[in-house]
PDB file of C-alpha atoms and ligand atoms in Angstrom:
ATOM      1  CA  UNK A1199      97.340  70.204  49.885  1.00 92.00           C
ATOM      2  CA  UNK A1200      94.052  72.483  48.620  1.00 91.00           C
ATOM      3  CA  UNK A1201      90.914  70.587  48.835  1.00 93.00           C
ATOM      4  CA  UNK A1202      87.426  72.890  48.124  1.00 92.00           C
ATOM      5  CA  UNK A1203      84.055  71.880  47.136  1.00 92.00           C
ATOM      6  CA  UNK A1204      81.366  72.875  44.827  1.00 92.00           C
ATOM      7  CA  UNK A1205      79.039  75.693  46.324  1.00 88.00           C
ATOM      8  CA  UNK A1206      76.951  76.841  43.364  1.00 87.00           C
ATOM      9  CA  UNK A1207      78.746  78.668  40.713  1.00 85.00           C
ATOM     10  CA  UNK A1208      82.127  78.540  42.676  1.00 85.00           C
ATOM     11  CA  UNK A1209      84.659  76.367  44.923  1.00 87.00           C
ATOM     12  CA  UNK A1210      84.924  76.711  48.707  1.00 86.00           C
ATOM     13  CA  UNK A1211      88.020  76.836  50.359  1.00 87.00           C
ATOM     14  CA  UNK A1212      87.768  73.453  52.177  1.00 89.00           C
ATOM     15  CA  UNK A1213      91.196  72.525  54.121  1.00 86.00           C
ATOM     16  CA  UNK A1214      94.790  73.724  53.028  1.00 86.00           C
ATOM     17  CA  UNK A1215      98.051  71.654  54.787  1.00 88.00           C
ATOM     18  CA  UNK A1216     101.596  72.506  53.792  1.00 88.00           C
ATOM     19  CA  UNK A1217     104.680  71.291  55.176  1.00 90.00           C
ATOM     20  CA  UNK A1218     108.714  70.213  54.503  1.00 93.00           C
ATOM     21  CA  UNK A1219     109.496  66.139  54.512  1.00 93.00           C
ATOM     22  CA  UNK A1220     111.768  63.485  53.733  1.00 92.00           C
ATOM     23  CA  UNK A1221     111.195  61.268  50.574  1.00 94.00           C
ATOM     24  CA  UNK A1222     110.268  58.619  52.616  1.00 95.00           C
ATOM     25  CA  UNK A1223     107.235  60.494  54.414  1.00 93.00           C
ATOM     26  CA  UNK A1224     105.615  61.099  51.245  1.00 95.00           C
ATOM     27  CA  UNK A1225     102.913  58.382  51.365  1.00 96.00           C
ATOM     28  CA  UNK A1226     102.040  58.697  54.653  1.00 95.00           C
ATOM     29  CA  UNK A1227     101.657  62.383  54.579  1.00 95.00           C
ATOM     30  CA  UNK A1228      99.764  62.149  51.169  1.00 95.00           C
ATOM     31  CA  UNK A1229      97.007  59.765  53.315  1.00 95.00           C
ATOM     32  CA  UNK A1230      96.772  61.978  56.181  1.00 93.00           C
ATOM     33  CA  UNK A1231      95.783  65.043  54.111  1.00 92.00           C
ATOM     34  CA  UNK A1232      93.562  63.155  51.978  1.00 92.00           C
ATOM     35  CA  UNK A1233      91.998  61.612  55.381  1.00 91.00           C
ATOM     36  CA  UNK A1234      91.807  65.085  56.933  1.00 88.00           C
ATOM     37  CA  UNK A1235      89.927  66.624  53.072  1.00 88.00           C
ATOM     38  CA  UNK A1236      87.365  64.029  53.425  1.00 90.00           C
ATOM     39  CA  UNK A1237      86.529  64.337  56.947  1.00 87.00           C
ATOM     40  CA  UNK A1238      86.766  68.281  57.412  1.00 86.00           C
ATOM     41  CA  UNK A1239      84.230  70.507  59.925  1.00 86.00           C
ATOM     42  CA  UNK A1240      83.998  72.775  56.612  1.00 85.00           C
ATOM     43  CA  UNK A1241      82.583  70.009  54.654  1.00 88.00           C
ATOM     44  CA  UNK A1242      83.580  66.854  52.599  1.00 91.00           C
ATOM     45  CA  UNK A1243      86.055  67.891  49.741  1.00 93.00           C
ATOM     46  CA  UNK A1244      85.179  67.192  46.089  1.00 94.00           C
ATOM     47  CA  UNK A1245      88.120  68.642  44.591  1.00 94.00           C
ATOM     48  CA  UNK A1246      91.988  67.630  46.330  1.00 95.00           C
ATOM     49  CA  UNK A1247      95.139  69.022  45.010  1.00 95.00           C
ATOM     50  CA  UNK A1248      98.372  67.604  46.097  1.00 95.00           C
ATOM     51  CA  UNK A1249     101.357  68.959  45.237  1.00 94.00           C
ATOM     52  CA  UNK A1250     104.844  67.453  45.938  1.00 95.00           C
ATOM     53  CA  UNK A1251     107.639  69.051  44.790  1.00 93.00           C
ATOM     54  CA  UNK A1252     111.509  68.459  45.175  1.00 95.00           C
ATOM     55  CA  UNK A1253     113.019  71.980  47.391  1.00 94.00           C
ATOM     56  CA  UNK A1254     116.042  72.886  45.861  1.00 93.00           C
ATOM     57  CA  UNK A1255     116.819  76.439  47.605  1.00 91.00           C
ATOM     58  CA  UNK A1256     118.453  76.396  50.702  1.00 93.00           C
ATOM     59  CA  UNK A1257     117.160  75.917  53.895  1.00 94.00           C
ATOM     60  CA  UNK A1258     116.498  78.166  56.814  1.00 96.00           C
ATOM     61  CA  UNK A1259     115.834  77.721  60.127  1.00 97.00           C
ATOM     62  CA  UNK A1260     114.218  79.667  62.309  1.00 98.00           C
ATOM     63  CA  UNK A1261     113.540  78.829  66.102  1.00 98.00           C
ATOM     64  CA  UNK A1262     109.621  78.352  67.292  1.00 98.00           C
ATOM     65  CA  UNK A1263     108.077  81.684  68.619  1.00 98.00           C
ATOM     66  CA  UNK A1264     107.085  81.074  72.505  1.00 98.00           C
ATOM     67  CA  UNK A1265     103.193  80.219  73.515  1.00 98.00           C
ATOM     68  CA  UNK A1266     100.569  82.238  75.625  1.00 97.00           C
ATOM     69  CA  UNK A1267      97.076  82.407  75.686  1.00 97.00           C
ATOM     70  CA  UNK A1268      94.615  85.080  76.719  1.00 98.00           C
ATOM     71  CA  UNK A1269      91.341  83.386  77.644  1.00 97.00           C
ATOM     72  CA  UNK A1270      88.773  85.678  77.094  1.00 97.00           C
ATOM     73  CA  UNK A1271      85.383  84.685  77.813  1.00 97.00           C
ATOM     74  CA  UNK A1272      83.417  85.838  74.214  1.00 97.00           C
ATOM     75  CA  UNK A1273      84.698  87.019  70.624  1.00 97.00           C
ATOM     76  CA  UNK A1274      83.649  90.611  71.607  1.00 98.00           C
ATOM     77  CA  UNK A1275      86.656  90.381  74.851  1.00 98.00           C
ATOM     78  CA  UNK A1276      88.540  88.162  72.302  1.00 98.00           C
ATOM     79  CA  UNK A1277      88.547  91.084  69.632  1.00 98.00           C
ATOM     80  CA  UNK A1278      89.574  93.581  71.809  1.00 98.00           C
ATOM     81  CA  UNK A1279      92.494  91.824  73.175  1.00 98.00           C
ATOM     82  CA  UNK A1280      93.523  91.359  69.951  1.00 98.00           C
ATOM     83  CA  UNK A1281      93.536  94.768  69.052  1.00 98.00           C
ATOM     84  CA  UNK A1282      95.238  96.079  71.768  1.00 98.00           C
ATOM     85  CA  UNK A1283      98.167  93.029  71.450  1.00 98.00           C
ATOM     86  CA  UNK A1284      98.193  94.338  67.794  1.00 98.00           C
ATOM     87  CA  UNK A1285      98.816  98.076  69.108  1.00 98.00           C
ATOM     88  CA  UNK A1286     101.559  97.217  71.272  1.00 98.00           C
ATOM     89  CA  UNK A1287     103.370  95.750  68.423  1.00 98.00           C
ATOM     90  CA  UNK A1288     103.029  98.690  66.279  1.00 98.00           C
ATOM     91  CA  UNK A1289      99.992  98.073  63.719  1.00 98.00           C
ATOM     92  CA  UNK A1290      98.042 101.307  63.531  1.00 98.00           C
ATOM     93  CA  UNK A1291      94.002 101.263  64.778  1.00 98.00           C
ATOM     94  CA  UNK A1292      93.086 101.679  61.320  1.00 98.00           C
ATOM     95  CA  UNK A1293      95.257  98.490  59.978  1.00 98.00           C
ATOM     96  CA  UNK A1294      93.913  96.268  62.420  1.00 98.00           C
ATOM     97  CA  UNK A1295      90.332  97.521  61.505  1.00 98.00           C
ATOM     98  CA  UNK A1296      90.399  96.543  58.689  1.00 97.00           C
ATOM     99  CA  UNK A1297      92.069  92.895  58.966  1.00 97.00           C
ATOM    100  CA  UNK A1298      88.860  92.436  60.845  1.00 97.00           C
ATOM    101  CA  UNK A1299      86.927  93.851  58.067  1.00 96.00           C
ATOM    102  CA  UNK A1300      88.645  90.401  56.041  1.00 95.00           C
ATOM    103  CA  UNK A1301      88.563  87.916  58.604  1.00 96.00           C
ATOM    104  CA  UNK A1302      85.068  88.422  59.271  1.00 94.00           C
ATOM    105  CA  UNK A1303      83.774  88.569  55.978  1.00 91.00           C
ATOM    106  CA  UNK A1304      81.901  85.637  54.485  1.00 75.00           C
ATOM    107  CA  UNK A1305      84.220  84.936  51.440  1.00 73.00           C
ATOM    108  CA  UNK A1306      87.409  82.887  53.196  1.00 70.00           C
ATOM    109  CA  UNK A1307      90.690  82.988  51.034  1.00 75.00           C
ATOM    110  CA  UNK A1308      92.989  80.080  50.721  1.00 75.00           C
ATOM    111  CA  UNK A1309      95.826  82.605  51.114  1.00 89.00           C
ATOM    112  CA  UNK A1310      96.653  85.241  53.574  1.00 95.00           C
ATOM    113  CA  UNK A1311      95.819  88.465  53.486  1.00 97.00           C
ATOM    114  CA  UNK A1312      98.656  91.284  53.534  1.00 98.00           C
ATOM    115  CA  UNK A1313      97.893  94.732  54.676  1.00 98.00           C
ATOM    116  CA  UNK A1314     100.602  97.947  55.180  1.00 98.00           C
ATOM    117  CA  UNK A1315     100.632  98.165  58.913  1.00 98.00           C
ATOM    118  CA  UNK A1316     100.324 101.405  59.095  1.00 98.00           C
ATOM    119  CA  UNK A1317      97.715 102.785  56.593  1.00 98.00           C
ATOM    120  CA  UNK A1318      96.050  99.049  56.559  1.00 97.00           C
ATOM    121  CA  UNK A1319      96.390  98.823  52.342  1.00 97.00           C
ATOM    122  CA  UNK A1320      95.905  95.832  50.699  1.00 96.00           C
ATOM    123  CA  UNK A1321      99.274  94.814  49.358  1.00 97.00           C
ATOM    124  CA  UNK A1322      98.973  90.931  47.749  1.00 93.00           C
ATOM    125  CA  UNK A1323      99.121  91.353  44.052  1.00 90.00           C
ATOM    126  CA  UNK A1324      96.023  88.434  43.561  1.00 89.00           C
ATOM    127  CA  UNK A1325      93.403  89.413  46.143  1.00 88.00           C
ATOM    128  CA  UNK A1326      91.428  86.175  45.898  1.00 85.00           C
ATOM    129  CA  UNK A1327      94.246  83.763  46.073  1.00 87.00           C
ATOM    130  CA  UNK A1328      95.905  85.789  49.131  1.00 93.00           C
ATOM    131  CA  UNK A1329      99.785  84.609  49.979  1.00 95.00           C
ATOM    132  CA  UNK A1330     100.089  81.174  50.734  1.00 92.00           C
ATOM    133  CA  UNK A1331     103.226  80.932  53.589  1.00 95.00           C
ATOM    134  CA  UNK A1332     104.590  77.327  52.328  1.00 92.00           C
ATOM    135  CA  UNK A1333     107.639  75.439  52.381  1.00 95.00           C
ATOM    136  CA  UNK A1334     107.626  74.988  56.348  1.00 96.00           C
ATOM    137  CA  UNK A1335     108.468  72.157  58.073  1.00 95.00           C
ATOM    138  CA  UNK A1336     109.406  71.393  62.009  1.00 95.00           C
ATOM    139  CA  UNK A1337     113.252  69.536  62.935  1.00 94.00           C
ATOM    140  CA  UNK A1338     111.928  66.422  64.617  1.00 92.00           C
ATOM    141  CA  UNK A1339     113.274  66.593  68.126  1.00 96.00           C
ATOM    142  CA  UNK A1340     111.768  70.024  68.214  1.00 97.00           C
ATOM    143  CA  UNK A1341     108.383  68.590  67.263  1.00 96.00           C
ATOM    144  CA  UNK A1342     108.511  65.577  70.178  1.00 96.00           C
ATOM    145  CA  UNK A1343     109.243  68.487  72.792  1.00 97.00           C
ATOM    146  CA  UNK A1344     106.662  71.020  71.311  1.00 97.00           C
ATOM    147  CA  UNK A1345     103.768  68.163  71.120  1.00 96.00           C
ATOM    148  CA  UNK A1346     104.997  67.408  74.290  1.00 97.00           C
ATOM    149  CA  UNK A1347     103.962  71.298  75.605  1.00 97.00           C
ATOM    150  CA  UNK A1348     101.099  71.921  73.162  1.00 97.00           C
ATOM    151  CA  UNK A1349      98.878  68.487  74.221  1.00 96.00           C
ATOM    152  CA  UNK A1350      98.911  70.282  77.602  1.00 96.00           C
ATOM    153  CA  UNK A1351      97.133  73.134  76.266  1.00 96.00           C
ATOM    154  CA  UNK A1352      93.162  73.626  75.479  1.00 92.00           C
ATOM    155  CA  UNK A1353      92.946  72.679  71.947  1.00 91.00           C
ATOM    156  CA  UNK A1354      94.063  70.336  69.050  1.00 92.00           C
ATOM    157  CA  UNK A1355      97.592  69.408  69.286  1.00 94.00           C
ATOM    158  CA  UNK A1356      97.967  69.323  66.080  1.00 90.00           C
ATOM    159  CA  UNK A1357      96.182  72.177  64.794  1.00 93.00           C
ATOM    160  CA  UNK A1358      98.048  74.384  67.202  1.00 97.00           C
ATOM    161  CA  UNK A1359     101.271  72.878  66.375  1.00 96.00           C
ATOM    162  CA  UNK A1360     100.725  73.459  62.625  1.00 94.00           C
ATOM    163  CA  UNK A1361      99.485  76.858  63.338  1.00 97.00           C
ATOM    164  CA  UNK A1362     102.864  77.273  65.286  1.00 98.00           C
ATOM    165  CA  UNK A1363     105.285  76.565  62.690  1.00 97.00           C
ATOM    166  CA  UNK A1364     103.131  79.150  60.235  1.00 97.00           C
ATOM    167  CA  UNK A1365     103.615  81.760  62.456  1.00 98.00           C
ATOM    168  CA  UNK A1366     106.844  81.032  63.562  1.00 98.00           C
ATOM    169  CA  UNK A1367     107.981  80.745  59.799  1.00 98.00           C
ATOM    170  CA  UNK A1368     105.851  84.433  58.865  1.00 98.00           C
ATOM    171  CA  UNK A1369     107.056  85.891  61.987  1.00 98.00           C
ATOM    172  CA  UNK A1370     110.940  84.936  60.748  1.00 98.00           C
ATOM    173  CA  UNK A1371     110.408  86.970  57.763  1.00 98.00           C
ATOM    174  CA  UNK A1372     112.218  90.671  58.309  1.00 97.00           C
ATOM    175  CA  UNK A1373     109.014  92.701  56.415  1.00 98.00           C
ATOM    176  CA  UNK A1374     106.682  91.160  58.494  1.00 98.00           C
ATOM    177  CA  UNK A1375     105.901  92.660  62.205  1.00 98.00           C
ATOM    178  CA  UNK A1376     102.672  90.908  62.832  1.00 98.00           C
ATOM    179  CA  UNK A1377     100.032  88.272  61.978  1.00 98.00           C
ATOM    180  CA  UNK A1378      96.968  87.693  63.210  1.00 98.00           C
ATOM    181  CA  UNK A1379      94.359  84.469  62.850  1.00 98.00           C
ATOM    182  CA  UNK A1380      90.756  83.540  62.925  1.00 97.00           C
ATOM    183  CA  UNK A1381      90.555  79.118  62.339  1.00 94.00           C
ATOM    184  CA  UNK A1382      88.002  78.857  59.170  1.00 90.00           C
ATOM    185  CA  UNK A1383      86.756  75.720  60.888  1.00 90.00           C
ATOM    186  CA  UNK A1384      83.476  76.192  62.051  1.00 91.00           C
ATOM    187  CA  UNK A1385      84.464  74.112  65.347  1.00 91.00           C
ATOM    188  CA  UNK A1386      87.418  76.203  66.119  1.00 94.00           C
ATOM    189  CA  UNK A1387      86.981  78.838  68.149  1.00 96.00           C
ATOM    190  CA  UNK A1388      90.781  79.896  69.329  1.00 97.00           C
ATOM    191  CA  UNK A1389      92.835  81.959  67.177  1.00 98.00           C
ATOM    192  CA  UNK A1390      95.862  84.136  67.706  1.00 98.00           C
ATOM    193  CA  UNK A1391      98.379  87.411  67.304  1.00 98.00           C
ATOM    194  CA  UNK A1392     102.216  86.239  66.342  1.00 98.00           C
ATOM    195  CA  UNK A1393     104.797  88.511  66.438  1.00 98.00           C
ATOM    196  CA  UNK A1394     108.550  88.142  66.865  1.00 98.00           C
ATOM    197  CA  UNK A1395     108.280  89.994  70.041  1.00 97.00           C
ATOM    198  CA  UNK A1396     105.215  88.965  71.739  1.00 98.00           C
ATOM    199  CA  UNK A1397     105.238  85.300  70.253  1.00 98.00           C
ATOM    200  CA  UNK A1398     102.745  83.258  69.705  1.00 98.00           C
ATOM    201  CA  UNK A1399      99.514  84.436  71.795  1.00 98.00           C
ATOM    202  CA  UNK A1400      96.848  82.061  71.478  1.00 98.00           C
ATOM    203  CA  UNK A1401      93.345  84.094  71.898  1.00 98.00           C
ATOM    204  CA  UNK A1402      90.089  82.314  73.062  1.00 98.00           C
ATOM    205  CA  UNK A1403      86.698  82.655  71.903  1.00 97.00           C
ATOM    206  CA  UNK A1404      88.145  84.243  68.415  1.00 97.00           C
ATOM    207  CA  UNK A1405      84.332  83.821  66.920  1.00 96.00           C
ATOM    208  CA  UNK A1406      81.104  82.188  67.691  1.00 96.00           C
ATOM    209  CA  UNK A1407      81.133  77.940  67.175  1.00 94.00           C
ATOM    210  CA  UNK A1408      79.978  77.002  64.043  1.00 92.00           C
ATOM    211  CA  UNK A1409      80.589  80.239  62.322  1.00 93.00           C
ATOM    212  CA  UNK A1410      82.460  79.882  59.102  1.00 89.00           C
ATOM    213  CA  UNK A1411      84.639  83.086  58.693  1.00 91.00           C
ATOM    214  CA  UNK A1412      88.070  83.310  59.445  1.00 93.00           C
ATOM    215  CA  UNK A1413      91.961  83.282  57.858  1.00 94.00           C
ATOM    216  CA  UNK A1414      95.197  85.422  58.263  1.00 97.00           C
ATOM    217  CA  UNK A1415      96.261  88.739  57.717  1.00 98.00           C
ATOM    218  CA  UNK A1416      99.711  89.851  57.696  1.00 98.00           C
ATOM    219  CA  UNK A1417     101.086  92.978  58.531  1.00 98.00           C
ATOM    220  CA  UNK A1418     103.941  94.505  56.524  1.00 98.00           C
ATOM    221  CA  UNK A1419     106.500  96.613  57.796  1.00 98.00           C
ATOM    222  CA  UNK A1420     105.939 100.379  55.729  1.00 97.00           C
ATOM    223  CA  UNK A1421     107.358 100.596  52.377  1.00 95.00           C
ATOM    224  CA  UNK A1422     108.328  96.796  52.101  1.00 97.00           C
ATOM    225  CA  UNK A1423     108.502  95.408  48.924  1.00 97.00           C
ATOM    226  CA  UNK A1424     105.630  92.978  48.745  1.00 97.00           C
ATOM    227  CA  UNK A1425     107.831  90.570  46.183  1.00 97.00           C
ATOM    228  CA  UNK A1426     110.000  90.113  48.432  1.00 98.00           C
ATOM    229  CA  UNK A1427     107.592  89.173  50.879  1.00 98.00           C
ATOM    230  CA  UNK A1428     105.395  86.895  48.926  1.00 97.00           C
ATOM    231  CA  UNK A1429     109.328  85.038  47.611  1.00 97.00           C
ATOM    232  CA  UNK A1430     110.208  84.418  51.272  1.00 97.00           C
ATOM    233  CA  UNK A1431     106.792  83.085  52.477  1.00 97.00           C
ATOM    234  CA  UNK A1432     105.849  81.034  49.291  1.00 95.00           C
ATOM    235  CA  UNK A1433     109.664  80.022  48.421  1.00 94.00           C
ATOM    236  CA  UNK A1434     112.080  80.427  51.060  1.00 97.00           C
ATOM    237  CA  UNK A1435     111.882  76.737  52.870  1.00 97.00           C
ATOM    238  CA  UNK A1436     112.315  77.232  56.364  1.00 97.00           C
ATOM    239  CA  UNK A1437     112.685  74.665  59.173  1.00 97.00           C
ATOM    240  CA  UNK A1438     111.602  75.197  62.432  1.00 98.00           C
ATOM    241  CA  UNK A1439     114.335  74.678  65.005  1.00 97.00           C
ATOM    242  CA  UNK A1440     114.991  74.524  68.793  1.00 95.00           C
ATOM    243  CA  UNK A1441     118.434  73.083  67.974  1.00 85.00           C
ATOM    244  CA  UNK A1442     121.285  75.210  67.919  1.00 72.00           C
TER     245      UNK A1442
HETATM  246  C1  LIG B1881      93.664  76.844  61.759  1.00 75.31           C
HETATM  247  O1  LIG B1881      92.493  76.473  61.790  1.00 75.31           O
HETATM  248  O2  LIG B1881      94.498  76.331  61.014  1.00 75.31           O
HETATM  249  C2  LIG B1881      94.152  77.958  62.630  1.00 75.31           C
HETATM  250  C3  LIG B1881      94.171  77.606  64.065  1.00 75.31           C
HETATM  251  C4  LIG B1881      94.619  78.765  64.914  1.00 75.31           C
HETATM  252  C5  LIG B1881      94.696  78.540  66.409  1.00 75.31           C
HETATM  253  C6  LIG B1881      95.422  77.300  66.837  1.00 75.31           C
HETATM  254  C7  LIG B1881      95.569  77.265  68.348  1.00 75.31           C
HETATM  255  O3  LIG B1881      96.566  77.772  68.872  1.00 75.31           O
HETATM  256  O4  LIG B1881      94.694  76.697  69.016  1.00 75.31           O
END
């Protein structure tokens, strides 16, 4: 689901929800994103795009990355702790820089960003659309026990838990080393580092309340091919799985 809204001459990113379900989900899910386009922190959506389409590749699966949370007391700590997760995972100074540079700029993409993560280039081909990670879904006894584990934590249960299976999904992808995250929604003020080795690391007090900047960067392993990437996180279905 897209949904923006007029602002002037151009749309706004409103709210953007992706995920993997049986045929039988389909209008239920339909009415929850519609729900959730209307009544969004970012505004009230005058433009919603559904799109439902059949998967035919195969599926992966890919297990859920593990959760911890820094709790840092303002976005100035919060930044800071995100560099220096991002360091320990390999992403060079300069690459982190300048995902910064993008998530706190004004104009918010409805894709990701993807940046080399050593000399912190630019590598989606579209640089307004961004890559969209799609085709991710969640097996359903792993959902029960991670709802179970996420409504204990400081935050929206589902938000997080969506946020989880994006991650987990980007972070199953072999060119990708890191990701970090800045919620768009001016009432959402956690956001995270994922990595496959360091997990999922939620990060308080990302960015003032009621500040509208925000999205995901991804960082590419040097030299990847960034076809490849975009065809894994656009096409490749995954499933995320505790089973097995
Ligand atoms: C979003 O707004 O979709 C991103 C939310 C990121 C943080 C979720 C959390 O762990 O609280």
């Amino acid at each position: 689901m897209r949904a923006s809204k007029k602002a002037g001459k151009t749309d706004m990113h409103v709210s953007g929800a992706e995920g993997l379900y049986t045929e039988a989900a389909i209008g239920r899910i339909v009415k929850e994103y519609s729900e959730r386009a209307f009544d969004h922190p970012r505004g009230k959506a005058d433009r919603i795009v559904i799109t439902i389409e059949e998967v035919f590749n195969k599926v992966i699966e890919a297990k859920p990355l593990d959760i911890n949370t820094i709790e840092c007391p303002s976005p100035k700590d919060a930044k800071s702790a995100a560099l220096k997760r991002l360091g320990s995972i390999g992403v060079s100074k300069k690459a982190a820089s300048s995902a910064f540079r993008i998530l706190e700029s004004k104009t918010s993409m409805r894709g990701a960003s993807v940046l080399d993560a050593w000399s912190g280039k630019r590598l989606e081909p579209d640089k307004k659309r961004g890559i969209r990670a799609s085709m991710l879904g969640i097996e359903k006894k792993t959902e029960l026990g991670l709802k179970r584990l996420v409504s204990k934590l400081n935050g929206s249960t589902n938000t997080i838990l969506e946020a989880l299976i994006l991650a987990s999904k980007v972070a199953s992808c072999p060119m990708i080393i890191a990701e970090i995250c800045i919620s768009d929604d001016p009432d959402y003020t956690t956001g995270y580092v994922a990595s496959r080795s360091t997990g999922y690391t939620r990060i308080k007090n990302m960015k003032q309340k009621d500040a509208m900047h925000g999205g995901r960067v991804f960082f590419a392993k040097p030299g990847s091919n960034i076809t490849l990437i975009k065809n894994y996180l656009e096409q490749t279905p995954v499933i995320i799985s505790n089973e097995r």
